Amino acid sequence: MKDPKNNQTQITNPNKPFTELLWFFLIASCIKFLLIPAYHSTDFEVHRHWLALTHSLPLSQWYSDETSPWTLDYPPLFAHFEHFLSLFAQFIDPTMVHLQNGLSYKSHLTIFFQRVSVIVSDIVLMYGVYCLTRNLERRKRNFVWVLVIWSPGLMIVDHMHFQYNGFLLGILLVSLAALQEGKDLVGGFAFAVLLCFKHLFAVAAPVYFVYLFRHYCRGGLIRGFGRLVLMGTMVFAVFVAAYGPFVYYGQIQQVLSRMFPFGRGLCHAYWAPNFWVFYIILDKLLAFLLMRLGFHIQAPTASFTGGLVGDSSPFAVLPTITPLITFIMVLLAISPSLVRAWRDPQPRLITRWVVYAYTCGFLFGWHVHEKASLHFLIPLGIVVLQSREDASHYFLLSIVSCYSLFPLLYEAQEYPIKLLLLLLHAILMWLGFSAYFSKTKAAEASDPGQRGGDKFGLKRSRGSGSNDIRFRIGWIMKVYLLGLLVVETWGQFLHPILLGNRLPFLPLMLISIYCAFGMMYSWIWQLRRIIRSIDS
């Protein structure tokens, strides 16, 4: 390409973005290696047992074995992933993959192997981020890498608590990158593969279906029908490859019952900060008021301070919520994005619609874990620099999401780590957003053609002829974020002093309730943006 100043030809190195991203990945990996000795949850034993199960038993028994209470409940491709890891694990420590002797096994080599397996699998996340950001200008893509590759939520969930979310989210990002580039068949294939790794990502399936039907299956009746058949055949082939062997062995019903254990109850033991927190609290308040008025209210089996898990109804006054109700609510909540995708299926907006779908699933879904906030937070980081409003929204949401994960690491020795991760993340966001938007303002000031902004890009503030687009947050948001400090101070210091061992669930309940307000704000913000785009 020609340089207008010196009329010399400049050669762009296509490998430079990947090389730069590799450095970000290696820095993050160094931190992850330091976290190897840190706390790990029961999920560590879950995945270790899955290594042993898939290594020791034939495929026909993977979903029927009950050697451990941690039975296999992920889709088949993830089971094959565990089997693949077990091929290496057997050489590191054979006891690790022994079905009987390996129960609750935690040798140093086992811990090291499983931790490293998560770190290495994050290469898929790195590749997904690369696909989505390789065409962005340097300062924008570098900051997106900081938000995604250095995500404190992923550090806490995957590399301390222990899971493989980065690997799975990487597949999602690859799918979104393909859709944004107009490669619909590749994007649909990647999403189908993702669903066969973890079925909880199916919340965005309606968005994918409507978008691909309207964007890919177009071009007239014959051509459109041909593309529909091609896409359907490809997706069907993925599911046949994953589930076909279990159909052959007569295990498909067992597989589905493991994947969808609706008996676990509406909420997890630690309430995820979603809509159902308010529903639960309202039920408790109504029960209290009615009992004070003399009505006989039967107390639910699941207590107010003991978490909500199991088959019994935790509600004393309000109607019991069933999985069907949550499914309908999620589908209704997603519907505005479906209307938008049907009317105008634009590739540049697909990431936002998918993010919104996962937000709806988190807020209104059945038995949602707090870790599911990563499903919408990570892809949202890709589009965070499109406007100052996006940045402000992400600043709040990422802090709330990370803080809501704090109860996962409840041991004292991990407290400084999770606190430091959140504080560093908040500081990096603030400095990064401030630098980015101040430079953008300066660039617009020097280029009159860019001052007006565009519909989905950076916009200047209205009024008094000002074009101030500096990063800032409103006073309501500031007060809310300060409230997180109050909640944490109560849970860590005041509650033990004032209440001792009484109401042990209260600090967790306060975190759930307070973070739920932030999550509901994020949902309303996204919904409002989508509705405005429908009307425009």
Coordinates of C-alpha atoms in Angstrom, one line a residue:
M1 CA 0.0 0.0 0.0
K2 CA 1.1 3.6 -0.6
D3 CA 2.1 6.0 2.1
P4 CA 0.7 9.4 1.1
K5 CA 3.6 11.3 2.9
N6 CA 6.7 9.7 1.4
N7 CA 5.0 7.8 -1.6
Q8 CA 6.8 4.6 -0.5
T9 CA 5.3 1.2 -0.5
Q10 CA 4.6 -0.3 2.9
I11 CA 4.3 -4.0 3.3
T12 CA 1.8 -5.1 5.9
N13 CA 2.8 -8.2 7.8
P14 CA -0.3 -10.4 8.2
N15 CA 1.4 -12.4 11.0
K16 CA 2.1 -9.4 13.2
P17 CA -1.3 -9.4 15.0
F18 CA -1.0 -13.1 15.8
T19 CA 2.6 -12.6 17.1
E20 CA 1.4 -9.7 19.3
L21 CA -1.5 -11.7 20.6
L22 CA 0.8 -14.6 21.4
W23 CA 2.7 -12.4 23.8
F24 CA -0.6 -11.5 25.6
F25 CA -1.4 -15.2 25.8
L26 CA 2.0 -16.1 27.2
I27 CA 1.8 -13.4 29.9
A28 CA -1.6 -14.7 30.9
S29 CA -0.3 -18.2 30.9
C30 CA 2.6 -17.3 33.3
I31 CA 0.0 -16.0 35.8
K32 CA -2.1 -19.2 35.3
F33 CA 1.0 -21.3 36.1
L34 CA 1.5 -19.3 39.3
L35 CA -2.1 -20.3 40.2
I36 CA -1.6 -24.0 39.9
P37 CA -1.2 -24.5 43.7
A38 CA -4.3 -22.4 44.4
Y39 CA -7.7 -23.6 45.6
H40 CA -9.7 -25.9 43.4
S41 CA -13.4 -26.9 43.8
T42 CA -15.1 -30.2 43.5
D43 CA -15.2 -29.6 39.7
F44 CA -11.5 -30.7 39.8
E45 CA -12.5 -34.1 41.0
V46 CA -15.5 -34.1 38.5
H47 CA -13.2 -33.7 35.5
R48 CA -10.5 -36.1 37.0
H49 CA -13.2 -38.7 37.3
W50 CA -14.3 -38.1 33.7
L51 CA -10.8 -38.7 32.6
A52 CA -10.8 -42.1 34.4
L53 CA -14.4 -42.9 33.3
T54 CA -13.7 -42.3 29.6
H55 CA -10.3 -44.0 29.8
S56 CA -11.4 -47.2 31.6
L57 CA -14.9 -47.9 30.2
P58 CA -16.2 -48.6 26.7
L59 CA -18.2 -45.8 25.1
S60 CA -21.4 -47.6 25.7
Q61 CA -21.0 -47.3 29.5
W62 CA -19.9 -43.6 29.7
Y63 CA -23.3 -42.3 30.6
S64 CA -24.5 -45.2 32.7
D65 CA -21.6 -45.6 35.1
E66 CA -22.2 -44.5 38.7
T67 CA -18.9 -45.3 40.3
S68 CA -18.7 -41.7 41.5
P69 CA -21.5 -39.3 42.3
W70 CA -19.9 -37.0 39.7
T71 CA -21.5 -38.7 36.7
L72 CA -20.8 -37.6 33.2
D73 CA -23.4 -34.9 32.3
Y74 CA -21.8 -33.0 29.4
P75 CA -22.5 -33.8 25.7
P76 CA -20.5 -36.5 23.9
L77 CA -17.9 -34.3 22.2
F78 CA -16.7 -33.1 25.7
A79 CA -16.6 -36.7 26.8
H80 CA -14.3 -37.4 23.8
F81 CA -12.3 -34.4 24.8
E82 CA -11.8 -35.9 28.3
H83 CA -10.9 -39.3 26.7
F84 CA -8.3 -37.5 24.5
L85 CA -6.8 -35.9 27.6
S86 CA -6.7 -39.3 29.4
L87 CA -4.4 -40.7 26.7
F88 CA -1.7 -38.3 28.0
A89 CA -2.8 -38.4 31.6
Q90 CA -2.0 -42.2 31.9
F91 CA 1.7 -41.4 31.3
I92 CA 1.8 -38.7 33.9
D93 CA 0.2 -40.6 36.7
P94 CA -1.7 -43.9 36.0
T95 CA -3.7 -43.7 39.2
M96 CA -5.3 -40.5 37.9
V97 CA -7.2 -42.5 35.2
H98 CA -8.0 -45.6 37.3
L99 CA -11.8 -45.8 37.8
Q100 CA -11.7 -47.2 41.4
N101 CA -8.3 -46.2 42.8
G102 CA -8.5 -42.7 41.4
L103 CA -11.5 -41.6 43.4
S104 CA -10.7 -38.3 45.1
Y105 CA -7.1 -38.6 43.9
K106 CA -5.1 -35.4 44.2
S107 CA -1.4 -36.1 43.6
H108 CA 0.8 -33.2 42.7
L109 CA 1.2 -34.6 39.2
T110 CA -2.6 -34.9 38.8
I111 CA -3.1 -31.3 39.9
F112 CA -0.3 -30.1 37.6
F113 CA -1.6 -32.1 34.6
Q114 CA -5.2 -30.9 34.9
R115 CA -4.2 -27.3 35.4
V116 CA -1.9 -27.4 32.4
S117 CA -4.7 -29.0 30.3
V118 CA -6.9 -25.9 30.9
I119 CA -4.0 -23.6 30.1
V120 CA -3.2 -25.4 26.9
S121 CA -6.8 -25.6 25.8
D122 CA -7.1 -21.8 26.1
I123 CA -5.2 -21.8 22.7
V124 CA -8.7 -22.2 21.2
L125 CA -9.8 -19.0 23.0
M126 CA -6.7 -17.2 21.7
Y127 CA -7.5 -18.3 18.1
G128 CA -11.1 -17.2 18.5
V129 CA -10.0 -13.8 19.7
Y130 CA -7.6 -13.5 16.8
C131 CA -10.2 -14.3 14.2
L132 CA -12.5 -11.6 15.6
T133 CA -9.9 -8.9 16.0
R134 CA -7.2 -9.4 13.3
N135 CA -8.7 -6.7 11.1
L136 CA -9.1 -4.1 13.8
E137 CA -6.6 -1.2 14.2
R138 CA -3.8 -2.0 16.6
R139 CA -4.8 0.0 19.8
K140 CA -8.4 -1.3 19.5
R141 CA -7.4 -4.9 19.2
N142 CA -4.8 -4.7 21.9
F143 CA -7.3 -3.5 24.4
V144 CA -9.8 -6.1 23.4
W145 CA -7.1 -8.7 24.0
V146 CA -6.6 -7.3 27.5
L147 CA -10.3 -7.6 28.3
V148 CA -10.7 -11.2 27.0
I149 CA -7.3 -12.9 27.3
W150 CA -6.7 -11.3 30.7
S151 CA -10.3 -11.7 31.9
P152 CA -10.3 -12.0 35.8
G153 CA -13.5 -14.0 35.6
L154 CA -11.9 -16.7 33.4
M155 CA -8.9 -16.7 35.8
I156 CA -11.1 -17.3 38.8
V157 CA -13.5 -19.9 37.2
D158 CA -11.1 -21.9 35.0
H159 CA -7.7 -21.6 36.6
M160 CA -8.7 -21.6 40.3
H161 CA -12.2 -23.0 40.7
F162 CA -11.4 -25.3 37.7
Q163 CA -13.4 -25.6 34.4
Y164 CA -12.8 -25.4 30.7
N165 CA -14.8 -22.3 29.8
G166 CA -12.0 -20.6 27.9
F167 CA -11.8 -23.5 25.5
L168 CA -15.5 -23.5 24.9
L169 CA -15.8 -19.8 24.5
G170 CA -13.0 -19.9 22.0
I171 CA -15.2 -22.1 19.8
L172 CA -18.1 -19.6 20.2
L173 CA -15.8 -16.7 19.1
V174 CA -14.6 -18.7 16.1
S175 CA -18.3 -19.1 15.1
L176 CA -19.1 -15.4 15.6
A177 CA -16.0 -14.4 13.6
A178 CA -17.1 -16.6 10.7
L179 CA -20.6 -15.1 10.7
Q180 CA -19.2 -11.5 10.8
E181 CA -17.1 -12.3 7.8
G182 CA -20.0 -13.7 5.9
K183 CA -18.9 -17.4 6.2
D184 CA -22.3 -18.6 7.5
L185 CA -21.7 -22.3 6.8
V186 CA -18.5 -22.2 8.8
G187 CA -20.2 -20.2 11.6
G188 CA -23.1 -22.7 11.8
F189 CA -20.7 -25.6 11.8
A190 CA -18.7 -24.2 14.7
F191 CA -21.8 -23.5 16.7
A192 CA -23.1 -27.0 16.1
V193 CA -19.8 -28.4 17.4
L194 CA -20.0 -26.1 20.4
L195 CA -23.5 -27.4 21.3
C196 CA -22.1 -31.0 21.2
F197 CA -19.4 -29.9 23.7
K198 CA -21.7 -28.0 26.1
H199 CA -25.4 -27.9 25.6
L200 CA -25.9 -24.8 27.8
F201 CA -24.7 -22.7 24.9
A202 CA -28.0 -23.6 23.1
V203 CA -29.6 -20.5 24.6
A204 CA -28.4 -18.6 21.5
A205 CA -29.7 -21.3 19.1
P206 CA -32.9 -19.4 18.2
V207 CA -30.7 -16.3 17.3
Y208 CA -28.5 -18.5 15.1
F209 CA -31.5 -20.2 13.4
V210 CA -33.3 -17.0 12.6
Y211 CA -30.1 -15.2 11.4
L212 CA -28.8 -18.0 9.3
F213 CA -32.3 -18.6 7.8
R214 CA -32.6 -15.0 6.8
H215 CA -29.0 -14.3 5.9
Y216 CA -27.7 -17.6 4.5
C217 CA -30.9 -19.2 3.1
R218 CA -31.7 -16.3 0.7
G219 CA -31.6 -15.8 -3.0
G220 CA -34.9 -17.1 -4.2
L221 CA -36.9 -20.2 -3.5
I222 CA -34.7 -22.8 -5.2
R223 CA -31.3 -21.3 -4.1
G224 CA -32.6 -20.6 -0.6
F225 CA -34.1 -24.1 -0.2
G226 CA -30.8 -25.6 -1.4
R227 CA -28.8 -23.6 1.1
L228 CA -31.3 -24.5 3.9
V229 CA -30.8 -28.2 3.0
L230 CA -27.0 -27.8 3.0
M231 CA -27.0 -26.0 6.4
G232 CA -29.4 -28.5 7.9
T233 CA -27.4 -31.5 6.5
M234 CA -24.2 -30.1 7.9
V235 CA -25.7 -29.5 11.4
F236 CA -27.4 -32.9 11.3
A237 CA -24.1 -34.5 10.4
V238 CA -22.4 -32.9 13.4
F239 CA -25.0 -34.2 15.8
V240 CA -25.0 -37.7 14.2
A241 CA -21.3 -37.9 14.6
A242 CA -21.6 -36.9 18.3
Y243 CA -24.7 -38.8 19.4
G244 CA -25.0 -41.5 16.7
P245 CA -22.8 -44.1 18.6
F246 CA -25.0 -43.7 21.7
V247 CA -28.1 -44.2 19.6
Y248 CA -26.5 -47.3 18.3
Y249 CA -25.9 -48.6 21.8
G250 CA -29.4 -47.7 23.0
Q251 CA -28.0 -45.1 25.4
I252 CA -29.4 -41.9 24.0
Q253 CA -32.2 -41.6 26.6
Q254 CA -29.6 -42.0 29.4
V255 CA -27.4 -39.4 27.7
L256 CA -30.3 -36.9 27.6
S257 CA -31.4 -37.6 31.2
R258 CA -27.8 -36.8 32.4
M259 CA -27.6 -33.7 30.3
F260 CA -30.9 -32.3 31.5
P261 CA -31.2 -33.0 35.3
F262 CA -34.3 -30.9 35.9
G263 CA -34.6 -32.3 39.4
R264 CA -31.7 -30.1 40.6
G265 CA -34.1 -27.2 41.3
L266 CA -34.6 -23.7 40.1
C267 CA -31.6 -22.2 41.8
H268 CA -28.1 -23.3 42.6
A269 CA -27.0 -23.5 46.3
Y270 CA -25.4 -20.1 45.8
W271 CA -28.0 -18.0 44.1
A272 CA -26.8 -16.7 40.7
P273 CA -27.5 -13.0 40.5
N274 CA -30.5 -13.1 38.2
F275 CA -34.2 -12.4 38.1
W276 CA -35.1 -15.4 40.4
V277 CA -33.3 -13.8 43.3
F278 CA -36.0 -11.1 43.4
Y279 CA -38.7 -13.7 43.0
I280 CA -37.4 -15.7 46.0
I281 CA -37.0 -12.6 48.2
L282 CA -40.6 -11.4 47.3
D283 CA -41.9 -14.9 48.3
K284 CA -40.1 -14.7 51.6
L285 CA -41.4 -11.2 52.3
L286 CA -45.0 -12.1 51.4
A287 CA -44.8 -15.2 53.6
F288 CA -43.5 -13.1 56.5
L289 CA -46.2 -10.4 56.2
L290 CA -49.0 -13.0 55.8
M291 CA -47.8 -14.9 58.9
R292 CA -47.7 -11.6 60.9
L293 CA -51.3 -11.0 59.8
G294 CA -52.4 -14.3 61.2
F295 CA -52.4 -16.5 58.0
H296 CA -51.1 -20.0 58.2
I297 CA -48.2 -20.3 55.8
Q298 CA -46.5 -23.6 55.4
A299 CA -42.7 -23.1 55.5
P300 CA -41.0 -24.5 52.4
T301 CA -38.5 -27.4 52.7
A302 CA -35.7 -25.4 51.3
S303 CA -34.8 -22.8 53.9
F304 CA -34.0 -19.2 53.4
T305 CA -30.5 -19.5 54.7
G306 CA -29.6 -22.9 53.3
G307 CA -29.6 -22.3 49.6
L308 CA -32.1 -23.6 47.2
V309 CA -31.4 -27.0 45.6
G310 CA -33.4 -30.2 45.3
D311 CA -36.8 -31.3 44.1
S312 CA -39.0 -29.6 46.7
S313 CA -40.6 -26.2 46.1
P314 CA -38.8 -23.4 47.8
F315 CA -41.8 -21.1 47.6
A316 CA -44.3 -20.5 50.4
V317 CA -46.7 -18.0 48.6
L318 CA -45.8 -17.5 45.0
P319 CA -46.4 -20.1 42.3
T320 CA -43.8 -22.8 41.8
I321 CA -41.5 -22.2 38.8
T322 CA -41.0 -25.2 36.5
P323 CA -38.4 -25.7 33.8
L324 CA -41.1 -25.0 31.1
I325 CA -41.9 -21.6 32.6
T326 CA -38.2 -20.6 32.5
F327 CA -37.9 -21.9 28.9
I328 CA -40.9 -19.7 27.9
M329 CA -39.6 -16.7 29.7
V330 CA -36.1 -17.0 28.1
L331 CA -37.7 -17.4 24.7
L332 CA -39.9 -14.3 25.2
A333 CA -37.0 -12.3 26.5
I334 CA -34.9 -13.2 23.4
S335 CA -37.7 -12.4 21.0
P336 CA -36.7 -8.8 20.3
S337 CA -33.3 -9.9 19.0
L338 CA -35.1 -12.5 16.9
V339 CA -37.3 -9.8 15.4
R340 CA -34.2 -7.7 14.7
A341 CA -32.4 -10.6 13.1
W342 CA -35.4 -11.5 10.9
R343 CA -35.9 -7.9 9.7
D344 CA -32.3 -7.0 9.0
P345 CA -29.8 -9.8 9.4
Q346 CA -26.6 -7.8 9.5
P347 CA -23.3 -9.7 10.2
R348 CA -21.8 -6.9 12.2
L349 CA -24.7 -7.1 14.8
I350 CA -24.7 -10.9 15.3
T351 CA -22.3 -10.7 18.3
R352 CA -24.6 -8.3 20.1
W353 CA -27.7 -10.5 19.5
V354 CA -25.8 -13.6 20.8
V355 CA -24.6 -11.7 23.8
Y356 CA -28.2 -10.6 24.5
A357 CA -29.5 -14.1 24.2
Y358 CA -27.0 -15.4 26.8
T359 CA -27.9 -12.5 29.1
C360 CA -31.5 -13.6 28.9
G361 CA -30.6 -17.2 29.6
F362 CA -28.6 -16.1 32.6
L363 CA -31.4 -14.0 34.0
F364 CA -34.4 -16.2 33.4
G365 CA -33.0 -19.7 33.0
W366 CA -33.4 -22.9 35.1
H367 CA -30.7 -23.8 37.7
V368 CA -28.3 -21.1 36.4
H369 CA -24.7 -21.1 37.8
E370 CA -23.0 -17.8 38.4
K371 CA -20.2 -18.9 36.1
A372 CA -22.6 -18.6 33.1
S373 CA -22.1 -14.8 33.1
L374 CA -18.9 -15.5 31.2
H375 CA -21.0 -16.6 28.3
F376 CA -22.1 -13.1 27.5
L377 CA -19.3 -11.1 29.1
I378 CA -16.4 -12.5 27.0
P379 CA -18.0 -12.0 23.6
L380 CA -19.3 -8.6 24.7
G381 CA -15.6 -7.5 25.1
I382 CA -15.2 -7.8 21.3
V383 CA -17.6 -4.9 20.6
V384 CA -17.0 -2.8 23.7
L385 CA -15.1 0.0 21.9
Q386 CA -17.8 0.9 19.4
S387 CA -19.1 3.7 21.7
R388 CA -18.5 5.3 25.0
E389 CA -22.0 4.0 26.1
D390 CA -20.8 0.5 25.3
A391 CA -17.6 1.0 27.3
S392 CA -19.5 2.4 30.4
H393 CA -21.9 -0.6 30.2
Y394 CA -19.1 -3.1 30.0
F395 CA -17.2 -1.4 32.8
L396 CA -20.0 -1.9 35.2
L397 CA -21.0 -5.4 33.9
S398 CA -17.5 -6.8 34.0
I399 CA -16.9 -5.6 37.6
V400 CA -20.3 -7.0 38.7
S401 CA -19.7 -10.3 37.0
C402 CA -16.3 -10.8 38.5
Y403 CA -17.4 -9.8 42.0
S404 CA -20.4 -12.3 41.7
L405 CA -17.8 -15.0 41.3
F406 CA -16.0 -14.2 44.6
P407 CA -18.0 -16.8 46.6
L408 CA -16.5 -19.6 44.4
L409 CA -13.2 -19.0 46.2
Y410 CA -14.2 -19.0 49.8
E411 CA -10.8 -19.9 51.4
A412 CA -8.9 -17.1 53.1
Q413 CA -5.6 -17.7 51.2
E414 CA -7.3 -17.0 47.9
Y415 CA -9.0 -13.7 49.0
P416 CA -6.0 -11.4 48.2
I417 CA -5.7 -13.1 44.7
K418 CA -9.3 -12.6 43.7
L419 CA -9.4 -9.1 45.1
L420 CA -6.2 -8.1 43.3
L421 CA -7.5 -9.6 40.0
L422 CA -10.6 -7.5 40.2
L423 CA -8.8 -4.3 41.2
L424 CA -6.2 -4.6 38.4
H425 CA -9.0 -5.4 35.9
A426 CA -10.9 -2.3 36.9
I427 CA -7.8 -0.1 36.8
L428 CA -6.8 -1.4 33.3
M429 CA -10.3 -0.9 32.0
W430 CA -10.4 2.7 33.3
L431 CA -7.0 3.6 32.0
G432 CA -7.6 1.8 28.7
F433 CA -11.0 3.3 28.0
S434 CA -9.8 6.8 29.0
A435 CA -6.8 6.6 26.7
Y436 CA -8.7 5.1 23.8
F437 CA -11.5 7.7 23.8
S438 CA -9.3 10.6 24.5
K439 CA -7.2 9.6 21.4
T440 CA -10.3 9.1 19.4
K441 CA -11.5 12.6 20.3
A442 CA -8.1 14.0 19.3
A443 CA -8.3 12.2 16.0
E444 CA -11.8 13.5 15.2
A445 CA -10.7 17.0 16.1
S446 CA -7.9 16.8 13.5
D447 CA -10.3 15.2 10.9
P448 CA -13.5 17.1 10.4
G449 CA -14.9 14.3 8.3
Q450 CA -15.0 12.1 11.4
R451 CA -16.5 14.4 13.9
G452 CA -20.1 13.4 13.4
G453 CA -19.4 9.7 14.2
D454 CA -21.6 7.0 12.8
K455 CA -24.7 5.1 13.8
F456 CA -22.9 2.3 15.5
G457 CA -19.5 3.8 16.1
L458 CA -18.3 6.6 18.4
K459 CA -20.8 9.3 19.0
R460 CA -20.2 12.8 20.4
S461 CA -22.3 14.1 23.2
R462 CA -25.2 16.5 22.3
G463 CA -25.6 20.0 23.4
S464 CA -23.5 23.2 23.4
G465 CA -21.7 22.0 20.2
S466 CA -19.5 19.8 22.4
N467 CA -17.8 16.7 20.9
D468 CA -16.7 15.4 24.3
I469 CA -16.6 11.6 24.1
R470 CA -14.2 11.1 27.0
F471 CA -14.8 7.9 29.0
R472 CA -16.8 8.5 32.2
I473 CA -19.5 6.9 34.2
G474 CA -22.6 8.6 35.7
W475 CA -23.1 9.2 39.4
I476 CA -25.7 6.4 39.7
M477 CA -23.2 3.9 38.4
K478 CA -20.5 5.3 40.8
V479 CA -22.8 4.9 43.8
Y480 CA -23.7 1.4 42.7
L481 CA -20.1 0.4 42.4
L482 CA -19.3 1.9 45.8
G483 CA -22.2 -0.3 47.1
L484 CA -20.2 -3.4 46.2
L485 CA -17.6 -2.2 48.7
V486 CA -20.3 -1.9 51.3
V487 CA -21.5 -5.5 50.6
E488 CA -18.0 -6.9 50.7
T489 CA -17.2 -5.0 54.0
W490 CA -20.3 -6.5 55.6
G491 CA -19.6 -10.0 54.5
Q492 CA -15.9 -10.1 55.4
F493 CA -15.8 -8.0 58.5
L494 CA -19.1 -6.7 60.0
H495 CA -21.1 -9.9 59.7
P496 CA -18.7 -12.1 61.7
I497 CA -18.4 -9.4 64.4
L498 CA -22.1 -8.5 64.7
L499 CA -23.8 -11.9 64.0
G500 CA -21.1 -14.5 64.5
N501 CA -22.3 -17.9 63.2
R502 CA -26.0 -16.8 62.8
L503 CA -27.5 -16.5 59.3
P504 CA -24.4 -17.9 57.6
F505 CA -26.1 -17.6 54.2
L506 CA -26.7 -13.8 54.6
P507 CA -23.4 -12.6 53.1
L508 CA -23.9 -14.7 50.0
M509 CA -27.5 -13.7 49.7
L510 CA -26.5 -10.0 49.8
I511 CA -24.0 -10.6 47.0
S512 CA -26.6 -12.3 44.9
I513 CA -29.2 -9.6 45.4
Y514 CA -26.9 -6.7 44.9
C515 CA -25.2 -8.1 41.8
A516 CA -28.6 -9.0 40.4
F517 CA -29.4 -5.3 40.2
G518 CA -26.4 -4.8 38.0
M519 CA -27.3 -7.8 35.8
M520 CA -30.8 -6.6 35.4
Y521 CA -29.5 -3.2 34.4
S522 CA -27.3 -4.8 31.8
W523 CA -30.3 -6.7 30.4
I524 CA -32.5 -3.6 30.2
W525 CA -29.7 -1.6 28.6
Q526 CA -29.2 -4.3 25.9
L527 CA -32.9 -4.7 25.4
R528 CA -33.4 -1.0 25.0
R529 CA -30.7 -0.8 22.4
I530 CA -32.2 -3.7 20.4
I531 CA -35.8 -2.2 20.5
R532 CA -34.5 1.1 19.3
S533 CA -32.8 -0.6 16.4
I534 CA -36.1 -2.3 15.5
D535 CA -37.9 1.0 15.5
S536 CA -35.3 2.8 13.5

